[in-house]
Structure formats: structure tokens, C-alpha cells
Amino acid sequence: MKHLFVIFLFLGGLLLTDTPRVAAQSTRVRGRVVDVDSGKPLQFVSVVFPGTTIGITTDEEGVYALETRDSVSEVSASMVGYATQNLPVVRHEFNHVDFELKSVEFGIDNVVVTPGKNPAHPILRGVIRNKKRNNQAEYDRYRCATYTKMELDLANIKKEFRSKRLQRNFGFVFNYIDTSTLTGQPYLPAMISETVADYYHSREPAVSREVIRASRVSGVEDSFSIAQFTGNLQNDINFYDNFIELFEVRFASPLADGGLAFYNYFLVDSMQLDGRKTYKIRFHPKRLTSPVLDGEVNIDSATYALASASVRMPKGVNVNWIKHLRIDNSNHMINDTTWFRKRDHLSAEFSIVRRDSSKILSFIGTREVVYSDVELGAEMPREVIRMDNDVVVDNEEISHKGESFWEKHRPYKLSEKERNIYSMVDSVQQVPLYRNIYTIINTLIGGYWNRKYIGWGPYYKLGSFNKLEGFRMQLGARTTTEVSRKIRLGAYVAYGTRDEDVKGGGSVELAFNRRLTRKLTLSGSHDVVQLGAGESALTQSNILSSIFSRGGRQRLSMVNRFDARYEHEWLHGFSTTIGTRVQRIYGNKYVSLLRADGVEMNSIGDTELQLGLRFSHNEKIYRRTFDKNYLGSKYPILSLDFTAGLKGLLHNDCEYYRLEGSVQYRPKLAPIGYSDITIQGGKIFGRVPYPLLKLHEGNGTYFYDPYAFSCMNFYEFASDAWVTVFYEHHFNGWLLGRIPLLKKLQWREVLVCKGVWGTLSHENDGSMAGTAARLLFPEGMSSVNDPYVELGFGIENIFRLFRVDCIWRLTHRNNKPGQDIQNFAVNMSVQLKF
């Protein structure tokens, strides 16, 4: 679900990318160049603003797009063999300008062309040789200031969109409609953000830090929680890297060491830029089986440095939700010897359809970063070195900067239209229709229908069914931040028609700090629980878990439980927890509690003290008032938990100690995809009843759970010492994209392998005759001395939403009493991934 959250986070204005700047002050031109006689599009035509260094060559469809804040009055198109053509443009507006070039004849003798080496290849080899000298990521030390502006626009606005009701509610916003050079379609600005930061870099020690000094987002009074996503470092684009990562998609860079495996290169021109001889190299992808780009790079002839780049995502690449993508980069020399970035510009159109002819509304995101005040060799301050994350929000007052501050720190003045976007968004939020739409979307995403003081939900638990409770009805509520930003109260009540039992629970959450989590949570419940469920299983009493239940394989237990838990985050990504749990687990006809002497127990008690530790490096964390979402890290994530069971506090309790640890890692192996690896292990010391053993994760539904075994039943295997491995490799269409008929479907293949090995001490093995265990195992449950292994493959990206997995059970395949063994399973899941 991480990908789903990131996408909604983006559309909420947090991870915006960017299209050509929306400013009415900029002059924007888009058009097509064709041969006047044949009407065919012309590729490699040079299109420039005369008198400036701003230009580009046309792509294979003859299309170009330019933008500048300089004062220009015309645009020029030229190509060898054709007469140059200049056409006028209107300043500070969008212009659609098409060229029709006429071929010219030259009075020269016959020319004999002989095959030879590609002249672009030696230049590219020079770029690779000089990466260490020209790549600012390789510089010893530097500091610079960054200004980042991001915008979210509603695109593909048609006349039909302006219905009478929209005109009545939102008529004033249509004054802000403009035209995008990325798509050539009209768009309506919906959100804008600005961020000012200081960026520090050191190679020894290897540290890069972005300290966000100020940030503001239109329509958001308190932007602290999202400020970390508005800076430059979150989407840093470095063409010298072998791969450029955007939205967790790794595009092969045109300047990659192995670029010849991905692209064909063409030297199309040599020219003077700022008085320096520069090579213009056009490149096209050889194939679309992996994420690639298309465009041109300008290379300085003396230093082999990247002077500028303009690239786009070609049609047919197996990337979801992005219809158009464009990246512009410009660099300059700052001391006659050293190249440094001047400006990055990222443009993307997000749509549920790929066709350019579609009339469905889409979103355009824009992100522009301007670099200034570069200090080479600057020492990194000690307080910056000691910071605990690569992106640090300076303080919680970053959103309280006045307009004079922003006027001072912007590299250019915003147009009146841009400045008014802030007030426009505030006005839109007061419209009743907007508030109703926002409430619906927020409910679907968050699960709660929030009124001013109370949120009702979660809606997906209103009704469900299982064989223990029958039809279950549940109603829950919790307070909103309008009541308090320090304390949140929650409660729910449920009733089952079969067991005719009323269940319920409540919680109190006290948030002491948001920048680094300091939070106390008290909760209690009297409810049914599926012991041995996977970490990512559908939440208990979810209507979907009922509908897609696998033959009623759930074996629920009634549990009375009280939890007290305090989390203290010492540094970003490093936190400890301390807590206690007091619970009583009751037996029933599906989960019996039978002693070795044949006496059936009504329940067992358990009192625990818990200590936990979690460590991640440079992990992206979205922090809200009471909750936070982990968005992943490129480094392994470690956790360690210790539990001590206390004896003598409850009836039928016991003393034991439990130690568990896990490692999660996602290595990215472009161009063949990425892997998800999770390794878990643990040991229980002491004699415990089987509900307190490690009950290995079964899957009782047809939904795929990455942290459960698809063919394993609940209560099939238990251990007091164990090691578990969950492994997936996502090829991202690298294999299927090479098959002619299948590549059009843009399916993506997944390899799945899961296994567990565990042991049981004699005092805990309730499956043995004459056992010394506290309780006999349910029929069919045993240890997993012989490793349990599942292997399967999946197809994801079916209709860009669905994933289907076929899983085979390779070991423990024979039927046994009390267990309906399933050696093959088909699972499905819903995913939103780029």
C-alpha cells in the first residue's frame, strides 16, 4: 500500500513534479515543424529564440516546446538543406507556432558518404572519463542555496467542463486557465508551493544535507508535515548517474556508463553557447522494454561537461499514470573551471488513460529548482553534520514567513496570476461543493467520515461476517484535530448475530511531539482476533476479508486486551518503544485450549513488558498530527523487539522471554527491476501455551499478503525458534516486454519465494504424545523442523491496477488430520504503482 499512499500524497500536493512554468511572465512556445512540400514531420530541426541560448531540436514527430522569461519577440527554425524561417511570438503568453520549411538546393558536386565511426561516441566517452571532474556530487565540499517552486494543475480543461453548477460555485477560477507547453492543452492552477533551503555537500565524510528554511503551500496553514517533500533533494535529478529515479521508476540516463546499451546517439550540431563550443547530441531509445528517455544533451567541447539537457519520456514505455514527462536541466561555469547546476525543471502529466486524444481530466505537476550562492570548498557546519536526516525542516515556524521574505529570496518575481493562486485556493476551499468533494475523497482514503469534531468510521468495518460471529455490525468514532492536536480519543462497538456478543474497544492517544515522535497510546478491547495473521493482512472485521475469505479458514479467538505503549524517536528514523500488554485469550470450538491431561481450559492469561527498537537511515516519513507513514529507504531497515512475560499477575499465566528481529531491504537492480527482501527471526525462552508461540503466518483469504504464506493454514505450524524469509523480485516488464504480442499489454512479472524453518523444544511441543507442553496443539498443528517453502510467479499491472499470483507449496504437501492442505493457491491484489 506504500505506492498507493505515495500517489495520493502526490495528488494532495506533496510530491509534485513539474511542467513548464505557469507564470504569465514567461513566453511559452509549442508547435510542429514539417516539410512544406510533403507535409512530413522534420526531426533534428533547431528551434531557438534568436539572441538567446535557449533552443531545442525537434523530436521524431517534429514537435518542439520552448519557454523563457527573457524578452523575446520571435522564434526561429533552421536545418541544413532547408531555408531558415522566423515567426513572431506574443511575449508573456502561450504561443502555438508551426513551421513549414522549404528545402533549398546547393550548387555542390556529388558527395560520397562512406561508413565510419559514430562521431557522437568519442564525445560520450569523454563525458564518462570526466564525470569525476564535472559531476558536482563528486566535489569535495560545497554549499548552495535552492529555491524550489512546485505547482499542481488541473489539465485538459474542455468547454463542457464549465457546467452551470461549476460556474456557479467556481466561476472565478476559470480566469486562471492557461496553456501548457508540455501537452499543448489548457490547464487550471490548483496548488502552488515555494521552498527556500540551504544545501550542503561533503565527500569526506559522505554527507549531503538539505536544511529547509521556509516553506509554504497554498491552502495549507501548517505546512510542517509536508515541508520535507517540497525541497530539491526528494527528487534530485543527476544526469551523470547511471539511472535517474522518479516516482520509484529508474530511467536509464543518456550519460550512463552503459548508455550505448539503451540508446542510439546522433551528433546533430556544434555551436557556440556563451562563447564556448558545444556539441548537440540527440539520442533515441533502442527499445522500450525498460524505462528510457528521449531527447538531447549539449556537451561542452573543452571540458566534456553537460551544459544542458532536454529529455522526455517516449510513448510506449511501461510506466503507469504518467502520460507525458519532460526534464530540462541547465548548468553553468562558476569560476572559469567548475561546472555547477543552474536550474532543474521537471514536467509531468498524470492521467488514468494514455491516449493524447482522451477528454478525461488529468493533472499536471511542475517542479522548478534554481541554484544560487554557490560556495565551493565551504566547510559543513557542525550542527548540520549532526543532523539526523538528509532533509531537515529547520523548525515548525517555517510556514510563518511574510511576503517580504519570499520577494527577497525568489530568483525572479512571480506574475500577478501566480501570486493570486494562493488567495484563489483559499477561496475555493470555502465553496460548499469543494468541501463536499474533499470530504468524500478524504473519507475514501482515510477511512473516516470527518465532521468538525468527530470522525465516524472506519467505513470498511461497518459490516462483515465470519463463522464465529455470523454477521458483524460495527460503529466507531474518534475525535478530530479540531478538538485537540495533543489528545485523540477513539472508541467502537460491535455485535455479532451468531455469537450474540457485544464487543468494543477504546483508545487514548497523547502526542507530545510531532517533529520527532513522542507519543503515548492507551487502548483496550474486548473483541475477536485472528492469532497468527500476517503483518499486511486485511484488517480484522474488514468487509473485504469476509467477501474474499478462503473457505472459512479463519479461526478467531475472543481476546480481552489492554495495551500501553510509548514511542520515543531519538533521531529521525531511530526510535524505541516501551509498553505493556495484559490480555486474556479465550478458547472456543474452533480454537480449543486443552491440557495434556484432557482438561479443557476456558482461557489463558498473559502479562507482558515490551521493549522495541527500530532503525532506518534517510527514510521518508510522512508525519501527521497523530499518525505517520513510512515511505521507505534505499538502505536496510532494522527492528529488534524484546518481550518478557510476567507470572503471577493473572490466572493461568506464565513466565517467558521472547526476542525477535527483522531486516527489510529493497535493492534496486535496474534495468531488471527491484527486489523486496524481508528476513525475520526469533527465539522464545520458557514454557508457554501454544497461543503465545510463534504461530506462522497463514493466509485465510484470496488476497495476496507479502508477509504471509499463501498455501499455509492458520494454526498449521508453530515454533519457539525460527527464521523466516519473504522474497519478491519485480522485473517491471523486463521479460514480458520482449514478447511481441504481450508487450502491448505492459504486464509486469514477479517472482515470489517464501520459506520458514523453525524448531520446538520438548516443553513447548504440544503435538507429541506424552508432551510436557502446557496445552495440546490443535489437530494438525506441528513444528516446522523441515523447512516450509513456497514458490510462485505473479503478473502485475493488469489494467494497471491488478496483480494475480500463482503460488505452489513445495514442501509439507501431504494431507494430515485436522488440516485441509492446499498445495496451490491463486491470490489477487490491487496496486497503484508507477
PDB file of C-alpha atoms in Angstrom, residues 662-783:
ATOM      1  CA  SER A 662      13.873  -8.341  11.327  1.00  0.00           C
ATOM      2  CA  VAL A 663      15.632  -6.772   8.346  1.00  0.00           C
ATOM      3  CA  GLN A 664      13.807  -5.220   5.389  1.00  0.00           C
ATOM      4  CA  TYR A 665      15.662  -4.208   2.260  1.00  0.00           C
ATOM      5  CA  ARG A 666      14.730  -3.145  -1.259  1.00  0.00           C
ATOM      6  CA  PRO A 667      17.768  -3.351  -3.583  1.00  0.00           C
ATOM      7  CA  LYS A 668      17.115  -1.661  -6.924  1.00  0.00           C
ATOM      8  CA  LEU A 669      18.649  -3.608  -9.774  1.00  0.00           C
ATOM      9  CA  ALA A 670      17.840  -1.523 -12.841  1.00  0.00           C
ATOM     10  CA  PRO A 671      17.195  -2.342 -15.604  1.00  0.00           C
ATOM     11  CA  ILE A 672      15.856  -5.699 -14.362  1.00  0.00           C
ATOM     12  CA  GLY A 673      13.657  -4.264 -11.631  1.00  0.00           C
ATOM     13  CA  TYR A 674      13.981  -4.424  -7.869  1.00  0.00           C
ATOM     14  CA  SER A 675      13.720  -6.926  -5.027  1.00  0.00           C
ATOM     15  CA  ASP A 676      11.849  -6.859  -1.734  1.00  0.00           C
ATOM     16  CA  ILE A 677      13.633  -8.872   0.938  1.00  0.00           C
ATOM     17  CA  THR A 678      12.437  -9.424   4.499  1.00  0.00           C
ATOM     18  CA  ILE A 679      14.251 -11.696   6.948  1.00  0.00           C
ATOM     19  CA  GLN A 680      12.770 -12.351  10.372  1.00  0.00           C
ATOM     20  CA  GLY A 681      13.943 -14.479  13.244  1.00  0.00           C
ATOM     21  CA  GLY A 682      13.265 -15.063  16.896  1.00  0.00           C
ATOM     22  CA  LYS A 683      13.557 -17.227  19.987  1.00  0.00           C
ATOM     23  CA  ILE A 684      11.201 -17.867  22.905  1.00  0.00           C
ATOM     24  CA  PHE A 685      12.753 -18.832  26.221  1.00  0.00           C
ATOM     25  CA  GLY A 686      10.420 -20.598  28.639  1.00  0.00           C
ATOM     26  CA  ARG A 687       7.394 -22.905  28.698  1.00  0.00           C
ATOM     27  CA  VAL A 688       4.337 -21.252  27.135  1.00  0.00           C
ATOM     28  CA  PRO A 689       0.878 -22.303  25.879  1.00  0.00           C
ATOM     29  CA  TYR A 690       0.671 -22.549  22.092  1.00  0.00           C
ATOM     30  CA  PRO A 691      -1.227 -19.233  21.526  1.00  0.00           C
ATOM     31  CA  LEU A 692       1.928 -17.489  22.798  1.00  0.00           C
ATOM     32  CA  LEU A 693       4.291 -19.393  20.486  1.00  0.00           C
ATOM     33  CA  LYS A 694       5.275 -18.077  17.100  1.00  0.00           C
ATOM     34  CA  LEU A 695       2.227 -19.033  15.044  1.00  0.00           C
ATOM     35  CA  HIS A 696       3.462 -18.870  11.484  1.00  0.00           C
ATOM     36  CA  GLU A 697       1.510 -16.598   9.211  1.00  0.00           C
ATOM     37  CA  GLY A 698      -1.231 -18.269   7.228  1.00  0.00           C
ATOM     38  CA  ASN A 699      -3.494 -16.587   4.710  1.00  0.00           C
ATOM     39  CA  GLY A 700      -7.236 -17.094   5.089  1.00  0.00           C
ATOM     40  CA  THR A 701      -8.253 -15.027   2.042  1.00  0.00           C
ATOM     41  CA  TYR A 702      -7.693 -14.865  -1.697  1.00  0.00           C
ATOM     42  CA  PHE A 703      -5.905 -11.560  -1.283  1.00  0.00           C
ATOM     43  CA  TYR A 704      -2.133 -11.651  -1.561  1.00  0.00           C
ATOM     44  CA  ASP A 705      -0.227 -10.884   1.638  1.00  0.00           C
ATOM     45  CA  PRO A 706       3.530 -10.385   1.144  1.00  0.00           C
ATOM     46  CA  TYR A 707       4.196 -11.281   4.790  1.00  0.00           C
ATOM     47  CA  ALA A 708       2.116 -14.471   4.975  1.00  0.00           C
ATOM     48  CA  PHE A 709       2.214 -17.887   3.322  1.00  0.00           C
ATOM     49  CA  SER A 710      -0.451 -18.245   0.655  1.00  0.00           C
ATOM     50  CA  CYS A 711      -0.826 -22.040   0.965  1.00  0.00           C
ATOM     51  CA  MET A 712      -0.455 -22.259   4.739  1.00  0.00           C
ATOM     52  CA  ASN A 713      -3.419 -22.551   7.080  1.00  0.00           C
ATOM     53  CA  PHE A 714      -3.795 -20.772  10.359  1.00  0.00           C
ATOM     54  CA  TYR A 715      -2.597 -22.947  13.260  1.00  0.00           C
ATOM     55  CA  GLU A 716      -0.667 -25.249  10.921  1.00  0.00           C
ATOM     56  CA  PHE A 717       2.880 -24.562  12.151  1.00  0.00           C
ATOM     57  CA  ALA A 718       4.339 -23.149  15.372  1.00  0.00           C
ATOM     58  CA  SER A 719       7.894 -22.579  16.646  1.00  0.00           C
ATOM     59  CA  ASP A 720       9.814 -21.290  19.615  1.00  0.00           C
ATOM     60  CA  ALA A 721      12.910 -20.668  17.472  1.00  0.00           C
ATOM     61  CA  TRP A 722      12.539 -19.650  13.840  1.00  0.00           C
ATOM     62  CA  VAL A 723      13.898 -17.922  10.752  1.00  0.00           C
ATOM     63  CA  THR A 724      11.554 -16.646   8.034  1.00  0.00           C
ATOM     64  CA  VAL A 725      12.382 -15.272   4.584  1.00  0.00           C
ATOM     65  CA  PHE A 726       9.989 -13.373   2.301  1.00  0.00           C
ATOM     66  CA  TYR A 727      11.448 -12.582  -1.116  1.00  0.00           C
ATOM     67  CA  GLU A 728       9.959 -10.983  -4.205  1.00  0.00           C
ATOM     68  CA  HIS A 729      11.608  -9.755  -7.372  1.00  0.00           C
ATOM     69  CA  HIS A 730       9.709  -7.336  -9.586  1.00  0.00           C
ATOM     70  CA  PHE A 731      11.049  -7.416 -13.150  1.00  0.00           C
ATOM     71  CA  ASN A 732       8.926  -4.426 -14.212  1.00  0.00           C
ATOM     72  CA  GLY A 733       8.183  -5.937 -17.609  1.00  0.00           C
ATOM     73  CA  TRP A 734      11.812  -6.639 -18.474  1.00  0.00           C
ATOM     74  CA  LEU A 735      10.913 -10.145 -19.715  1.00  0.00           C
ATOM     75  CA  LEU A 736       7.335  -9.796 -20.948  1.00  0.00           C
ATOM     76  CA  GLY A 737       8.240  -6.543 -22.681  1.00  0.00           C
ATOM     77  CA  ARG A 738      10.349  -8.535 -25.136  1.00  0.00           C
ATOM     78  CA  ILE A 739       7.481 -10.749 -26.306  1.00  0.00           C
ATOM     79  CA  PRO A 740       5.801  -9.070 -29.335  1.00  0.00           C
ATOM     80  CA  LEU A 741       2.153  -9.753 -28.504  1.00  0.00           C
ATOM     81  CA  LEU A 742       2.421  -9.382 -24.738  1.00  0.00           C
ATOM     82  CA  LYS A 743       4.453  -6.198 -24.616  1.00  0.00           C
ATOM     83  CA  LYS A 744       1.446  -4.137 -25.700  1.00  0.00           C
ATOM     84  CA  LEU A 745      -0.348  -5.218 -22.532  1.00  0.00           C
ATOM     85  CA  GLN A 746       2.507  -3.786 -20.430  1.00  0.00           C
ATOM     86  CA  TRP A 747       2.192  -6.563 -17.880  1.00  0.00           C
ATOM     87  CA  ARG A 748       4.983  -6.941 -15.350  1.00  0.00           C
ATOM     88  CA  GLU A 749       6.310 -10.191 -13.961  1.00  0.00           C
ATOM     89  CA  VAL A 750       7.031 -11.011 -10.319  1.00  0.00           C
ATOM     90  CA  LEU A 751       8.978 -13.897  -8.794  1.00  0.00           C
ATOM     91  CA  VAL A 752       7.906 -14.967  -5.294  1.00  0.00           C
ATOM     92  CA  CYS A 753       9.788 -17.192  -2.876  1.00  0.00           C
ATOM     93  CA  LYS A 754       8.912 -17.632   0.814  1.00  0.00           C
ATOM     94  CA  GLY A 755      10.218 -20.011   3.415  1.00  0.00           C
ATOM     95  CA  VAL A 756      10.372 -20.702   7.122  1.00  0.00           C
ATOM     96  CA  TRP A 757      12.416 -23.017   9.265  1.00  0.00           C
ATOM     97  CA  GLY A 758      11.722 -23.435  12.957  1.00  0.00           C
ATOM     98  CA  THR A 759      12.051 -25.757  15.894  1.00  0.00           C
ATOM     99  CA  LEU A 760      10.114 -26.552  19.041  1.00  0.00           C
ATOM    100  CA  SER A 761      11.630 -27.508  22.355  1.00  0.00           C
ATOM    101  CA  HIS A 762      10.157 -30.585  24.055  1.00  0.00           C
ATOM    102  CA  GLU A 763       8.469 -28.445  26.721  1.00  0.00           C
ATOM    103  CA  ASN A 764       6.556 -26.464  24.075  1.00  0.00           C
ATOM    104  CA  ASP A 765       5.741 -29.162  21.503  1.00  0.00           C
ATOM    105  CA  GLY A 766       2.086 -29.888  22.119  1.00  0.00           C
ATOM    106  CA  SER A 767       1.877 -32.248  19.129  1.00  0.00           C
ATOM    107  CA  MET A 768       3.905 -35.022  20.811  1.00  0.00           C
ATOM    108  CA  ALA A 769       2.454 -37.911  22.782  1.00  0.00           C
ATOM    109  CA  GLY A 770       3.057 -37.521  26.482  1.00  0.00           C
ATOM    110  CA  THR A 771       4.013 -33.923  25.948  1.00  0.00           C
ATOM    111  CA  ALA A 772       5.207 -31.633  28.704  1.00  0.00           C
ATOM    112  CA  ALA A 773       3.645 -28.650  26.950  1.00  0.00           C
ATOM    113  CA  ARG A 774       1.096 -26.544  28.792  1.00  0.00           C
ATOM    114  CA  LEU A 775      -1.560 -27.129  26.108  1.00  0.00           C
ATOM    115  CA  LEU A 776      -2.116 -29.702  23.408  1.00  0.00           C
ATOM    116  CA  PHE A 777      -1.880 -28.361  19.865  1.00  0.00           C
ATOM    117  CA  PRO A 778      -4.990 -28.108  17.734  1.00  0.00           C
ATOM    118  CA  GLU A 779      -5.292 -31.117  15.460  1.00  0.00           C
ATOM    119  CA  GLY A 780      -2.807 -30.945  12.596  1.00  0.00           C
ATOM    120  CA  MET A 781      -0.522 -28.262  14.053  1.00  0.00           C
ATOM    121  CA  SER A 782       3.157 -29.170  14.276  1.00  0.00           C
ATOM    122  CA  SER A 783       6.670 -27.809  14.214  1.00  0.00           C
TER     123      SER A 783
END
